[in-house]
mmCIF file of C-alpha atoms in Angstrom:
data_model
loop_
_atom_site.group_PDB
_atom_site.id
_atom_site.type_symbol
_atom_site.label_atom_id
_atom_site.label_comp_id
_atom_site.label_asym_id
_atom_site.label_seq_id
_atom_site.Cartn_x
_atom_site.Cartn_y
_atom_site.Cartn_z
ATOM 1 C CA MET A 1359 -0.004 0.004 0.002
ATOM 2 C CA GLY A 1360 1.477 3.369 -1.024
ATOM 3 C CA LEU A 1361 2.509 6.081 1.406
ATOM 4 C CA LEU A 1362 -0.177 8.492 0.163
ATOM 5 C CA VAL A 1363 -2.951 5.913 0.568
ATOM 6 C CA VAL A 1364 -1.839 5.164 4.164
ATOM 7 C CA TRP A 1365 -1.551 8.920 4.925
ATOM 8 C CA GLY A 1366 -5.027 9.511 3.523
ATOM 9 C CA ILE A 1367 -6.596 6.656 5.499
ATOM 10 C CA ILE A 1368 -5.036 7.922 8.767
ATOM 11 C CA GLY A 1369 -6.277 11.475 7.960
ATOM 12 C CA ILE A 1370 -9.844 10.189 7.449
ATOM 13 C CA ILE A 1371 -9.709 8.246 10.749
ATOM 14 C CA LEU A 1372 -8.458 11.353 12.608
ATOM 15 C CA CYS A 1373 -11.248 13.448 11.119
ATOM 16 C CA GLY A 1374 -13.798 10.824 12.077
ATOM 17 C CA ILE A 1375 -12.629 10.721 15.723
ATOM 18 C CA ALA A 1376 -12.509 14.528 15.944
ATOM 19 C CA TYR A 1377 -16.028 14.813 14.539
ATOM 20 C CA MET A 1378 -17.456 12.232 16.941
ATOM 21 C CA VAL A 1379 -15.835 13.813 19.994
ATOM 22 C CA HIS A 1380 -16.151 17.524 19.213
ATOM 23 C CA ASN A 1381 -19.313 17.654 17.118
ATOM 24 C CA LYS A 1382 -21.279 14.639 18.337
ATOM 25 C CA LYS A 1383 -20.137 14.827 22.017
ATOM 26 C CA MET A 1384 -19.243 11.096 21.992
ATOM 27 C CA TYR A 1385 -16.808 11.421 24.880
ATOM 28 C CA ASP A 1386 -16.276 7.684 25.332
ATOM 29 C CA PHE A 1387 -13.568 8.046 22.637
ATOM 30 C CA VAL A 1388 -11.615 10.273 25.018
ATOM 31 C CA SER A 1389 -8.884 8.310 26.764
ATOM 32 C CA GLY A 1390 -9.629 7.806 30.488
ATOM 33 C CA TYR A 1391 -13.072 9.386 30.368
ATOM 34 C CA ASN A 1392 -15.083 6.180 30.241
ATOM 35 C CA THR A 1393 -13.293 4.781 33.338
ATOM 36 C CA SER A 1394 -13.594 7.963 35.387
ATOM 37 C CA SER A 1395 -16.075 8.291 38.276
ATOM 38 C CA GLU A 1396 -19.212 10.320 37.787
ATOM 39 C CA GLU A 1397 -17.709 13.071 39.879
ATOM 40 C CA GLU A 1398 -14.575 13.208 37.663
ATOM 41 C CA LYS A 1399 -16.711 13.133 34.468
ATOM 42 C CA GLN A 1400 -18.656 16.142 35.779
ATOM 43 C CA GLU A 1401 -15.394 17.924 36.565
ATOM 44 C CA TYR A 1402 -14.172 17.265 33.012
ATOM 45 C CA LYS A 1403 -17.366 18.822 31.670
ATOM 46 C CA ASN A 1404 -17.239 21.869 33.953
ATOM 47 C CA ASN A 1405 -13.529 22.740 33.536
ATOM 48 C CA GLY A 1406 -13.535 22.856 29.764
ATOM 49 C CA TYR A 1407 -11.427 19.715 29.142
ATOM 50 C CA LEU A 1408 -13.902 18.035 26.805
ATOM 51 C CA VAL A 1409 -14.161 21.178 24.652
ATOM 52 C CA TYR A 1410 -10.363 21.431 24.608
ATOM 53 C CA ILE A 1411 -9.847 17.798 23.606
ATOM 54 C CA GLY A 1412 -12.379 18.142 20.782
ATOM 55 C CA ARG A 1413 -10.564 21.148 19.312
ATOM 56 C CA PHE A 1414 -7.227 19.424 19.938
ATOM 57 C CA LEU A 1415 -8.324 16.394 17.901
ATOM 58 C CA TRP A 1416 -9.460 18.603 15.040
ATOM 59 C CA GLY A 1417 -6.040 20.263 15.131
ATOM 60 C CA MET A 1418 -4.355 16.882 14.788
ATOM 61 C CA ALA A 1419 -6.557 16.008 11.849
ATOM 62 C CA ILE A 1420 -5.975 19.327 10.057
ATOM 63 C CA ILE A 1421 -2.195 19.139 10.502
ATOM 64 C CA TRP A 1422 -2.210 15.599 9.165
ATOM 65 C CA LEU A 1423 -4.290 16.507 6.097
ATOM 66 C CA ILE A 1424 -2.157 19.559 5.295
ATOM 67 C CA GLY A 1425 0.877 17.261 5.446
ATOM 68 C CA PHE A 1426 -0.911 14.823 3.107
ATOM 69 C CA LEU A 1427 -1.430 17.644 0.620
ATOM 70 C CA PHE A 1428 2.233 18.739 0.643
ATOM 71 C CA ILE A 1429 3.446 15.143 0.351
ATOM 72 C CA ALA A 1430 1.095 14.602 -2.611
ATOM 73 C CA LEU A 1431 2.529 17.721 -4.259
ATOM 74 C CA LYS A 1432 6.039 16.328 -3.603
ATOM 75 C CA VAL A 1433 7.184 19.438 -1.689
ATOM 76 C CA PRO A 1434 10.814 18.927 -0.537
ATOM 77 C CA TYR A 1435 11.075 17.731 3.092
ATOM 78 C CA ALA A 1436 7.264 17.648 3.383
ATOM 79 C CA LEU A 1437 7.256 14.264 5.155
ATOM 80 C CA GLU A 1438 9.885 15.197 7.727
ATOM 81 C CA ILE A 1439 8.364 18.612 8.464
ATOM 82 C CA GLN A 1440 4.844 17.171 8.714
ATOM 83 C CA VAL A 1441 5.897 14.430 11.145
ATOM 84 C CA ALA A 1442 7.912 16.863 13.283
ATOM 85 C CA ILE A 1443 5.026 19.378 13.511
ATOM 86 C CA PHE A 1444 2.470 16.645 14.225
ATOM 87 C CA LEU A 1445 4.655 15.058 16.856
ATOM 88 C CA PHE A 1446 5.338 18.288 18.753
ATOM 89 C CA TYR A 1447 1.725 19.431 18.482
ATOM 90 C CA THR A 1448 0.449 16.111 19.825
ATOM 91 C CA LEU A 1449 2.914 15.809 22.672
ATOM 92 C CA GLY A 1450 2.651 19.498 23.617
ATOM 93 C CA GLY A 1451 -1.126 19.322 23.516
ATOM 94 C CA THR A 1452 -1.122 16.226 25.672
ATOM 95 C CA ILE A 1453 1.064 17.882 28.329
ATOM 96 C CA TYR A 1454 -1.069 21.091 28.213
ATOM 97 C CA GLY A 1455 -4.263 19.028 28.499
ATOM 98 C CA SER A 1456 -3.039 17.558 31.767
ATOM 99 C CA LYS A 1457 -3.939 20.800 33.501
ATOM 100 C CA TYR A 1458 -7.599 19.913 33.079
ATOM 101 C CA SER A 1459 -7.196 16.639 34.999
ATOM 102 C CA PRO A 1460 -9.166 16.175 38.261
ATOM 103 C CA VAL A 1461 -7.190 17.425 41.253
ATOM 104 C CA LYS A 1462 -6.486 13.887 42.459
ATOM 105 C CA LYS A 1463 -5.002 12.869 39.084
ATOM 106 C CA LYS A 1464 -3.340 16.077 37.938
ATOM 107 C CA LYS A 1465 0.171 15.384 39.257
ATOM 108 C CA ARG A 1466 0.117 11.779 38.028
ATOM 109 C CA ASN A 1467 -1.113 12.841 34.580
ATOM 110 C CA TYR A 1468 1.582 15.514 34.253
ATOM 111 C CA ILE A 1469 4.278 12.960 35.098
ATOM 112 C CA PHE A 1470 2.767 10.460 32.648
ATOM 113 C CA SER A 1471 2.527 13.005 29.797
ATOM 114 C CA ILE A 1472 6.067 14.288 30.246
ATOM 115 C CA SER A 1473 7.427 10.717 30.503
ATOM 116 C CA LEU A 1474 5.557 9.666 27.353
ATOM 117 C CA THR A 1475 6.974 12.729 25.507
ATOM 118 C CA VAL A 1476 10.508 11.822 26.472
ATOM 119 C CA ILE A 1477 10.052 8.160 25.486
ATOM 120 C CA ILE A 1478 8.593 9.035 22.068
ATOM 121 C CA LEU A 1479 11.289 11.638 21.322
ATOM 122 C CA VAL A 1480 14.009 9.154 22.262
ATOM 123 C CA PHE A 1481 12.395 6.453 20.113
ATOM 124 C CA VAL A 1482 12.021 8.746 17.072
ATOM 125 C CA GLY A 1483 15.512 10.121 17.511
ATOM 126 C CA GLY A 1484 16.927 6.620 17.775
ATOM 127 C CA LEU A 1485 15.067 5.495 14.682
ATOM 128 C CA PHE A 1486 16.437 8.355 12.626
ATOM 129 C CA PHE A 1487 19.931 7.797 14.023
ATOM 130 C CA VAL A 1488 19.903 4.144 12.988
ATOM 131 C CA GLY A 1489 18.300 4.900 9.622
ATOM 132 C CA MET A 1490 20.834 7.561 8.727
ATOM 133 C CA ARG A 1491 23.866 5.384 9.563
ATOM 134 C CA PRO A 1492 25.811 4.147 6.530
ATOM 135 C CA THR A 1493 24.826 0.771 5.159
ATOM 136 C CA GLU A 1494 27.822 -1.551 4.882
ATOM 137 C CA VAL A 1495 27.854 -3.199 1.481
ATOM 138 C CA THR A 1496 29.917 -6.398 1.184
ATOM 139 C CA ILE A 1497 30.615 -8.016 -2.190
ATOM 140 C CA ASP A 1498 32.038 -11.552 -1.972
ATOM 141 C CA GLU A 1499 32.095 -14.754 -4.022
ATOM 142 C CA LYS A 1500 28.538 -15.775 -3.105
ATOM 143 C CA THR A 1501 26.480 -12.681 -2.328
ATOM 144 C CA ILE A 1502 26.117 -8.951 -2.167
ATOM 145 C CA SER A 1503 25.111 -8.248 1.409
ATOM 146 C CA PHE A 1504 23.735 -5.134 3.105
ATOM 147 C CA SER A 1505 24.130 -4.726 6.885
ATOM 148 C CA GLY A 1506 22.323 -2.432 9.278
ATOM 149 C CA MET A 1507 18.662 -1.459 8.998
ATOM 150 C CA TYR A 1508 16.828 -3.724 6.530
ATOM 151 C CA SER A 1509 19.793 -6.051 6.148
ATOM 152 C CA TYR A 1510 19.686 -8.296 3.075
ATOM 153 C CA GLU A 1511 21.706 -10.803 1.104
ATOM 154 C CA LEU A 1512 21.464 -11.101 -2.689
ATOM 155 C CA LYS A 1513 22.885 -14.191 -4.377
ATOM 156 C CA TRP A 1514 24.746 -13.756 -7.637
ATOM 157 C CA GLU A 1515 22.572 -16.276 -9.471
ATOM 158 C CA ASN A 1516 19.495 -14.120 -8.760
ATOM 159 C CA ILE A 1517 20.910 -11.064 -10.563
ATOM 160 C CA GLN A 1518 19.703 -10.717 -14.144
ATOM 161 C CA SER A 1519 21.358 -7.425 -15.146
ATOM 162 C CA ALA A 1520 23.106 -4.335 -13.830
ATOM 163 C CA GLU A 1521 23.336 -0.733 -15.042
ATOM 164 C CA VAL A 1522 24.412 2.649 -13.810
ATOM 165 C CA ILE A 1523 21.632 5.275 -13.685
ATOM 166 C CA GLU A 1524 21.976 9.003 -13.070
ATOM 167 C CA SER A 1525 18.498 9.584 -11.564
ATOM 168 C CA LEU A 1526 16.000 7.560 -9.603
ATOM 169 C CA PRO A 1527 12.781 6.336 -11.233
ATOM 170 C CA ASP A 1528 9.753 8.635 -11.051
ATOM 171 C CA ASN A 1529 6.711 7.654 -8.991
ATOM 172 C CA ILE A 1530 8.558 5.528 -6.474
ATOM 173 C CA TRP A 1531 7.122 5.025 -2.974
ATOM 174 C CA ARG A 1532 8.028 3.258 0.221
ATOM 175 C CA THR A 1533 6.098 0.124 1.163
ATOM 176 C CA ASN A 1534 8.070 -1.065 4.207
ATOM 177 C CA GLY A 1535 11.207 0.885 4.847
ATOM 178 C CA PHE A 1536 12.937 4.003 6.077
ATOM 179 C CA GLY A 1537 12.821 7.099 3.934
ATOM 180 C CA THR A 1538 13.704 10.767 4.187
ATOM 181 C CA SER A 1539 14.590 13.355 1.551
ATOM 182 C CA THR A 1540 18.202 12.139 1.632
ATOM 183 C CA ARG A 1541 17.980 8.434 2.482
ATOM 184 C CA ALA A 1542 15.987 5.422 1.270
ATOM 185 C CA LEU A 1543 16.290 1.950 2.864
ATOM 186 C CA GLY A 1544 14.170 -1.148 2.600
ATOM 187 C CA HIS A 1545 11.188 -2.111 0.443
ATOM 188 C CA PHE A 1546 9.859 0.261 -2.249
ATOM 189 C CA SER A 1547 7.580 0.114 -5.290
ATOM 190 C CA SER A 1548 7.720 1.912 -8.611
ATOM 191 C CA GLU A 1549 5.224 2.210 -11.443
ATOM 192 C CA GLU A 1550 8.075 1.622 -13.825
ATOM 193 C CA LEU A 1551 9.994 -1.148 -12.083
ATOM 194 C CA GLY A 1552 7.495 -2.838 -9.801
ATOM 195 C CA LYS A 1553 8.473 -4.026 -6.324
ATOM 196 C CA GLY A 1554 12.044 -3.945 -5.035
ATOM 197 C CA ARG A 1555 14.596 -2.682 -2.527
ATOM 198 C CA MET A 1556 16.622 0.451 -2.136
ATOM 199 C CA TYR A 1557 19.823 1.170 -0.252
ATOM 200 C CA VAL A 1558 20.336 4.723 -1.519
ATOM 201 C CA TYR A 1559 21.749 8.142 -0.661
ATOM 202 C CA ILE A 1560 19.176 10.107 -2.702
ATOM 203 C CA GLU A 1561 21.312 13.245 -3.317
ATOM 204 C CA ASP A 1562 24.487 11.323 -4.287
ATOM 205 C CA ALA A 1563 24.101 10.115 -7.872
ATOM 206 C CA PRO A 1564 24.939 7.875 -9.700
ATOM 207 C CA TYR A 1565 23.082 4.736 -8.644
ATOM 208 C CA ILE A 1566 23.381 1.003 -9.547
ATOM 209 C CA LEU A 1567 20.135 -0.559 -10.726
ATOM 210 C CA LEU A 1568 20.002 -4.345 -10.458
ATOM 211 C CA ASN A 1569 17.210 -6.403 -11.996
ATOM 212 C CA THR A 1570 16.831 -9.568 -9.947
ATOM 213 C CA ASP A 1571 14.499 -12.574 -9.567
ATOM 214 C CA GLU A 1572 13.009 -10.814 -6.541
ATOM 215 C CA GLY A 1573 12.452 -7.395 -8.152
ATOM 216 C CA PHE A 1574 14.664 -4.380 -8.644
ATOM 217 C CA LEU A 1575 17.445 -3.309 -6.256
ATOM 218 C CA ILE A 1576 19.027 0.129 -6.292
ATOM 219 C CA LEU A 1577 22.161 0.947 -4.316
ATOM 220 C CA ASN A 1578 24.887 3.553 -4.178
ATOM 221 C CA SER A 1579 27.543 5.045 -1.942
ATOM 222 C CA LYS A 1580 28.030 8.646 -0.957
ATOM 223 C CA ASP A 1581 31.331 8.369 -2.830
ATOM 224 C CA GLU A 1582 30.782 8.318 -6.587
ATOM 225 C CA GLN A 1583 34.012 6.415 -7.225
ATOM 226 C CA GLU A 1584 33.017 3.699 -4.751
ATOM 227 C CA THR A 1585 29.658 3.328 -6.487
ATOM 228 C CA LEU A 1586 31.373 2.888 -9.855
ATOM 229 C CA GLN A 1587 33.815 0.424 -8.326
ATOM 230 C CA TRP A 1588 30.896 -1.657 -7.011
ATOM 231 C CA TYR A 1589 29.320 -1.585 -10.444
ATOM 232 C CA ASN A 1590 32.485 -2.849 -12.127
ATOM 233 C CA LEU A 1591 32.768 -5.712 -9.629
ATOM 234 C CA ILE A 1592 29.123 -6.648 -10.123
ATOM 235 C CA ASN A 1593 29.178 -6.325 -13.854
ATOM 236 C CA GLU A 1594 32.345 -8.485 -14.181
ATOM 237 C CA ARG A 1595 30.731 -11.169 -12.058
ATOM 238 C CA ILE A 1596 27.520 -11.171 -14.090
ATOM 239 C CA ILE A 1597 29.443 -11.429 -17.431
ATOM 240 C CA GLU A 1598 31.336 -14.457 -16.074
#
């Protein structure tokens, strides 16, 4: 399923939840409300929390849909900017919303919100750190292997052809992988090539395109000379 389709489905779900909570007053969708005592539920209604959470959910939905639009228009860095804004809005809004908690739960909810924020930021930061680390490419007598995130081994007998390309195919999208405006790792699909894998530094042409029994595979190094050296080794092996 393409990135835009997934983004659109999530946007529709967020709009649906926001509409049910804010417009239809279906507060059972609000986390913790359904398990609160009647006294706490009344306090939520009186202190403005339910109105706040409804507007907050609509804010999440609008930010997500604006991001969807910019991603569809292929605006540079749209994905990274959208995720960053959405993340900080969501976490900041969650912490701010803790002030509406019943007196008995306010301190606990503040601690929980701040702890959750730290955990998510560490997780996202760790994910980007791992994803941006160089992929080690090893070419030996049996395989071409890729270490790190989305590690993979490609056997020589599965390679049909190899060529050097100066630009990446148009209309290519991530299906199960890591992708930013400068890095692409894992599983991708292309209207032109079908399904395949990428281990690519997007801004560092050229690239090596391999046609294999399992789909396409595109790789390169940040160093142009190293990329060409890999191609020569691969091409010699295929000709043999």
